[in-house]
């Protein structure tokens, strides 16, 4: 039986019928892992295929879930694929993990990622780069590259990622899976190792839209432990998305279809638009005039917050500790500097320096404060569009998967690969990436649907009906 | 040249809430190290803060008691710096929008009161505690205190002498105690004070270079440190040197301020709005509600005691100098409608007992019911004033009610001539000189003889009766 | 805007990053080009725009002042790089 190729809902019905036991799924996944992991390298460390039966019975009873290495699960290593968090065993469960466990899911293991989610290629992991299952010479995208790669490689049924500037959607697009970045405040961040607190969200990465809706339904909802969590009821996404999309108003932003977009990506987008039109969606062109500033705003705000969030990694309580330092500094300062120098990779240091700089005395107003103002303009752009439209359609990434090493020495070009996803985090709105085709060289292309705040239902509806009318999501890489 | 000191004080006060500012850990002093800790106050990866509602309510009380303007919109900011007692290497504090500012405190001085402006009051989290063992190359960290709600109360540089600083601290502490929001115990660190001091030529209005004084563990130490620092700065300026802007630590052993040993760097705290905490909107009605809920503050209480009971300013001040004493007084008043007598007992014999035992009123084994019963026994002549003091002493030792002590110790006042005459005869026989003096016209000598009667009767004799009987007997 | 090596050193000190000379040169150039890129924000008129820190219109989020259990200190002390008894241990802090 190839249980590993099935979706959570498909397994659910077999589990309910009793034709499959949870242990069977794990045994099957173990076989798959042993067969392909050495090629893909999607995990941060070997997962556990032991079935840990919680008493809970819910929507995910018996379904194994892979989570990104920046989500705390009690008693497990949570190292954010960094050296500095080496040996950090979380003494508590993230709220999403608590909810997964309560729904009967078992946490199978942790997926590889860019160190502290700093990256768009999964190359900055301190362990190893993850490879794109469609072409092992290419990156899977990032930072949730491991989560996306293990889902498309059938090493996992479903996975969780986190998205600060596109870290779920961009790798979902590059790997050909479904990835949702929910509305800011929709899913609790408690237990997610913070990168940029005002931008981070956890979301599901799945083989199809239905599974995605299923998992979001489990993890979403208000949490007392996260003051930025919204008091909003969680809709029955699975039921809601069945409603057809006739009359759904879809906007195409002019600023997103400009130079730099790969020809195959453009082609896939045109076909996706035609498909949605055939399903009854109505299209119109809109302006998101501040789009051009999004990357700049993002790299100021995200790095500023990160420089503060990551200050706690100092060798005092957990993780790496190095001593040394120069003679004219105290042993304490020496410990801080050596620990952080040895513990952080180049990309992390680069962002910590930028983030520290934009907050430092004399520069705060020019950078951080100004960026926070432009951020509001970006949000207002979306507010205007959503007065007349239900969703916005864009590519998820301007290009398909690029080759490993290609952008490592050019941070700015790496940053620009998030150009279509970043505005979404700045505005706090939800967006989903759905497979919508392949390039001539056989790499997946994803489209992004952006919704109004708490408009996940619209996104699932559009994505689900689109998916029903296509077969992109059924394609599997040959491994 | 004559210099005028310019002093500003920064007071940190821990709020007495059940839990910490941003997590549910118990906010208690004296637990075993690192036992009141959780992912939030340890700043573990992934943890998030949520503000304790009580902490902001308590903070609001202080702001209103100090006459501050409360902002309708306030937020928290991160203050970024590295120190091992700061688990996240940033402190959740308030930067450009403190929840309250522009208040004042009228401090009581020997020659009247003085208006001291308060710049701001803001809410933040306390850090953990570092211990530096004498031996070894390590410091030890205890995070029990990390995350305790902390108010920072910053005065304007309106204080001009160590005594004024002392008075400010005393009066501020009294208000905080009346509000019942903090233990205000400097030894336990629930109240801490740093001082900024500079000198300027007398009669000018500019500001000189200041030094920041830390590590004072009592109000007395603040006064001594300021006194020392003012003299030190005077000497520097007098010798034609300049005062260096620096942080100096008060050394209690050496009784002097010394510059910090660690290299000081220019602070760049990189404040920015705390993204994990949405802002707070404090409505006019909430402010009004908090205002209505304020207890009577020391100044008002003093005024009322003077106006309603006819107390002197000094007596009113003594009675209100500790909230516990003022509360005790008012509890007595409900049981016994004689404010003057109660005040007399509290300021006199009871204060004597508190001082000799080093206790406050709460530490004494005394209830308002017991004290008023005792006062009543004295006032109705059942026991003498002198015996009353003895009963008080015994009451505090044994915890027995006054009437029982009077009965057991046979202290009831003796007024009948029959019982007293034997004592009087004994006194006359034993004090021939005084008897002669009296007979020679020194009327005052009778006072001594009355005293002897009181002594011999162990205070039970009614002194008025004894005096009358003595005079009658000696003139006979 | 031009970034000097001393600027990078100063920022690295604030961020407690002990960089090598080589890293300093490397980051000097990269920081400069990134700052040059973000300078495009200077062209936006933000004179009448309030800064946005929170995308949701949340306010007054509190918790009740009721005690919840603390964690077992051993759960965290056992992964501490250095501990003594129930204390965390750090290189001596000099004041």
mmCIF file with all atom_site columns, C-alpha atoms in Angstrom, chain B residues 18-20 23-25 32-35 37 50-54 56 82-83 131 133 136-141 143 261-262 265 270 275 277 279-281, chain C residues 10 13-16 53-54 58-73 76-77 84-95:
data_model
loop_
_atom_site.group_PDB
_atom_site.id
_atom_site.type_symbol
_atom_site.label_atom_id
_atom_site.label_alt_id
_atom_site.label_comp_id
_atom_site.label_asym_id
_atom_site.label_entity_id
_atom_site.label_seq_id
_atom_site.pdbx_PDB_ins_code
_atom_site.Cartn_x
_atom_site.Cartn_y
_atom_site.Cartn_z
_atom_site.occupancy
_atom_site.B_iso_or_equiv
_atom_site.pdbx_formal_charge
_atom_site.auth_seq_id
_atom_site.auth_comp_id
_atom_site.auth_asym_id
_atom_site.auth_atom_id
_atom_site.pdbx_PDB_model_num
ATOM 1  C CA . UNK B 1 18  ? -0.422 38.062 42.589 1.00 0.00 ? 18  UNK B CA 1
ATOM 2  C CA . UNK B 1 19  ? 1.392  37.307 39.330 1.00 0.00 ? 19  UNK B CA 1
ATOM 3  C CA . UNK B 1 20  ? 4.153  38.811 37.250 1.00 0.00 ? 20  UNK B CA 1
ATOM 4  C CA . UNK B 1 23  ? 3.000  35.776 32.787 1.00 0.00 ? 23  UNK B CA 1
ATOM 5  C CA . UNK B 1 24  ? 1.173  33.768 35.427 1.00 0.00 ? 24  UNK B CA 1
ATOM 6  C CA . UNK B 1 25  ? 4.187  33.043 37.655 1.00 0.00 ? 25  UNK B CA 1
ATOM 7  C CA . UNK B 1 32  ? 14.195 29.302 46.177 1.00 0.00 ? 32  UNK B CA 1
ATOM 8  C CA . UNK B 1 33  ? 16.152 30.613 43.207 1.00 0.00 ? 33  UNK B CA 1
ATOM 9  C CA . UNK B 1 34  ? 14.675 29.986 39.764 1.00 0.00 ? 34  UNK B CA 1
ATOM 10 C CA . UNK B 1 35  ? 11.477 28.433 41.043 1.00 0.00 ? 35  UNK B CA 1
ATOM 11 C CA . UNK B 1 37  ? 9.786  30.777 36.279 1.00 0.00 ? 37  UNK B CA 1
ATOM 12 C CA . UNK B 1 50  ? 0.354  39.213 27.906 1.00 0.00 ? 50  UNK B CA 1
ATOM 13 C CA . UNK B 1 51  ? -0.157 42.144 30.268 1.00 0.00 ? 51  UNK B CA 1
ATOM 14 C CA . UNK B 1 52  ? -1.497 41.580 33.770 1.00 0.00 ? 52  UNK B CA 1
ATOM 15 C CA . UNK B 1 53  ? -4.630 43.705 34.069 1.00 0.00 ? 53  UNK B CA 1
ATOM 16 C CA . UNK B 1 54  ? -4.007 44.345 37.775 1.00 0.00 ? 54  UNK B CA 1
ATOM 17 C CA . UNK B 1 56  ? -1.949 48.519 34.877 1.00 0.00 ? 56  UNK B CA 1
ATOM 18 C CA . UNK B 1 82  ? 22.553 42.974 26.970 1.00 0.00 ? 82  UNK B CA 1
ATOM 19 C CA . UNK B 1 83  ? 22.765 41.935 30.598 1.00 0.00 ? 83  UNK B CA 1
ATOM 20 C CA . UNK B 1 131 ? 24.649 37.227 42.729 1.00 0.00 ? 131 UNK B CA 1
ATOM 21 C CA . UNK B 1 133 ? 30.062 35.188 45.045 1.00 0.00 ? 133 UNK B CA 1
ATOM 22 C CA . UNK B 1 136 ? 35.323 32.089 41.676 1.00 0.00 ? 136 UNK B CA 1
ATOM 23 C CA . UNK B 1 137 ? 35.048 33.666 38.261 1.00 0.00 ? 137 UNK B CA 1
ATOM 24 C CA . UNK B 1 138 ? 31.296 33.425 37.951 1.00 0.00 ? 138 UNK B CA 1
ATOM 25 C CA . UNK B 1 139 ? 28.139 35.322 38.717 1.00 0.00 ? 139 UNK B CA 1
ATOM 26 C CA . UNK B 1 140 ? 24.920 33.496 39.425 1.00 0.00 ? 140 UNK B CA 1
ATOM 27 C CA . UNK B 1 141 ? 21.545 34.346 37.956 1.00 0.00 ? 141 UNK B CA 1
ATOM 28 C CA . UNK B 1 143 ? 15.136 34.819 37.359 1.00 0.00 ? 143 UNK B CA 1
ATOM 29 C CA . UNK B 1 261 ? 34.353 49.588 37.548 1.00 0.00 ? 261 UNK B CA 1
ATOM 30 C CA . UNK B 1 262 ? 32.936 48.207 34.328 1.00 0.00 ? 262 UNK B CA 1
ATOM 31 C CA . UNK B 1 265 ? 29.463 52.675 26.971 1.00 0.00 ? 265 UNK B CA 1
ATOM 32 C CA . UNK B 1 270 ? 17.240 51.052 20.235 1.00 0.00 ? 270 UNK B CA 1
ATOM 33 C CA . UNK B 1 275 ? 5.116  44.175 18.456 1.00 0.00 ? 275 UNK B CA 1
ATOM 34 C CA . UNK B 1 277 ? 1.582  43.796 22.741 1.00 0.00 ? 277 UNK B CA 1
ATOM 35 C CA . UNK B 1 279 ? -1.696 49.251 22.433 1.00 0.00 ? 279 UNK B CA 1
ATOM 36 C CA . UNK B 1 280 ? -3.831 50.208 25.406 1.00 0.00 ? 280 UNK B CA 1
ATOM 37 C CA . UNK B 1 281 ? -6.611 52.731 25.350 1.00 0.00 ? 281 UNK B CA 1
ATOM 38 C CA . UNK C 2 10  ? 29.906 49.841 16.363 1.00 0.00 ? 10  UNK C CA 1
ATOM 39 C CA . UNK C 2 13  ? 29.152 45.670 19.205 1.00 0.00 ? 13  UNK C CA 1
ATOM 40 C CA . UNK C 2 14  ? 25.570 46.788 19.846 1.00 0.00 ? 14  UNK C CA 1
ATOM 41 C CA . UNK C 2 15  ? 24.401 43.442 18.433 1.00 0.00 ? 15  UNK C CA 1
ATOM 42 C CA . UNK C 2 16  ? 27.128 41.616 20.402 1.00 0.00 ? 16  UNK C CA 1
ATOM 43 C CA . UNK C 2 53  ? 3.089  48.543 14.256 1.00 0.00 ? 53  UNK C CA 1
ATOM 44 C CA . UNK C 2 54  ? 0.049  46.326 14.532 1.00 0.00 ? 54  UNK C CA 1
ATOM 45 C CA . UNK C 2 58  ? -6.610 45.077 18.739 1.00 0.00 ? 58  UNK C CA 1
ATOM 46 C CA . UNK C 2 59  ? -6.317 46.957 21.991 1.00 0.00 ? 59  UNK C CA 1
ATOM 47 C CA . UNK C 2 60  ? -6.404 46.368 25.749 1.00 0.00 ? 60  UNK C CA 1
ATOM 48 C CA . UNK C 2 61  ? -5.478 42.702 25.667 1.00 0.00 ? 61  UNK C CA 1
ATOM 49 C CA . UNK C 2 62  ? -4.991 41.624 29.266 1.00 0.00 ? 62  UNK C CA 1
ATOM 50 C CA . UNK C 2 63  ? -4.678 38.531 31.329 1.00 0.00 ? 63  UNK C CA 1
ATOM 51 C CA . UNK C 2 64  ? -6.256 38.036 34.743 1.00 0.00 ? 64  UNK C CA 1
ATOM 52 C CA . UNK C 2 65  ? -3.992 38.307 37.744 1.00 0.00 ? 65  UNK C CA 1
ATOM 53 C CA . UNK C 2 66  ? -4.291 34.661 38.689 1.00 0.00 ? 66  UNK C CA 1
ATOM 54 C CA . UNK C 2 67  ? -1.350 32.381 39.307 1.00 0.00 ? 67  UNK C CA 1
ATOM 55 C CA . UNK C 2 68  ? -0.619 29.550 36.907 1.00 0.00 ? 68  UNK C CA 1
ATOM 56 C CA . UNK C 2 69  ? 1.921  26.887 37.785 1.00 0.00 ? 69  UNK C CA 1
ATOM 57 C CA . UNK C 2 70  ? 5.572  27.600 37.067 1.00 0.00 ? 70  UNK C CA 1
ATOM 58 C CA . UNK C 2 71  ? 7.642  25.020 35.240 1.00 0.00 ? 71  UNK C CA 1
ATOM 59 C CA . UNK C 2 72  ? 10.008 22.504 36.778 1.00 0.00 ? 72  UNK C CA 1
ATOM 60 C CA . UNK C 2 73  ? 13.337 24.353 36.943 1.00 0.00 ? 73  UNK C CA 1
ATOM 61 C CA . UNK C 2 76  ? 15.425 24.231 31.736 1.00 0.00 ? 76  UNK C CA 1
ATOM 62 C CA . UNK C 2 77  ? 18.496 23.972 33.971 1.00 0.00 ? 77  UNK C CA 1
ATOM 63 C CA . UNK C 2 84  ? 25.332 25.874 39.911 1.00 0.00 ? 84  UNK C CA 1
ATOM 64 C CA . UNK C 2 85  ? 22.666 24.410 42.117 1.00 0.00 ? 85  UNK C CA 1
ATOM 65 C CA . UNK C 2 86  ? 19.497 26.030 40.882 1.00 0.00 ? 86  UNK C CA 1
ATOM 66 C CA . UNK C 2 87  ? 21.289 29.106 39.522 1.00 0.00 ? 87  UNK C CA 1
ATOM 67 C CA . UNK C 2 88  ? 22.376 29.851 35.997 1.00 0.00 ? 88  UNK C CA 1
ATOM 68 C CA . UNK C 2 89  ? 26.059 30.604 35.864 1.00 0.00 ? 89  UNK C CA 1
ATOM 69 C CA . UNK C 2 90  ? 27.707 33.328 33.764 1.00 0.00 ? 90  UNK C CA 1
ATOM 70 C CA . UNK C 2 91  ? 31.185 34.838 33.619 1.00 0.00 ? 91  UNK C CA 1
ATOM 71 C CA . UNK C 2 92  ? 31.586 37.270 36.503 1.00 0.00 ? 92  UNK C CA 1
ATOM 72 C CA . UNK C 2 93  ? 29.769 40.534 36.005 1.00 0.00 ? 93  UNK C CA 1
ATOM 73 C CA . UNK C 2 94  ? 31.833 43.475 37.189 1.00 0.00 ? 94  UNK C CA 1
ATOM 74 C CA . UNK C 2 95  ? 30.051 46.639 38.238 1.00 0.00 ? 95  UNK C CA 1
#
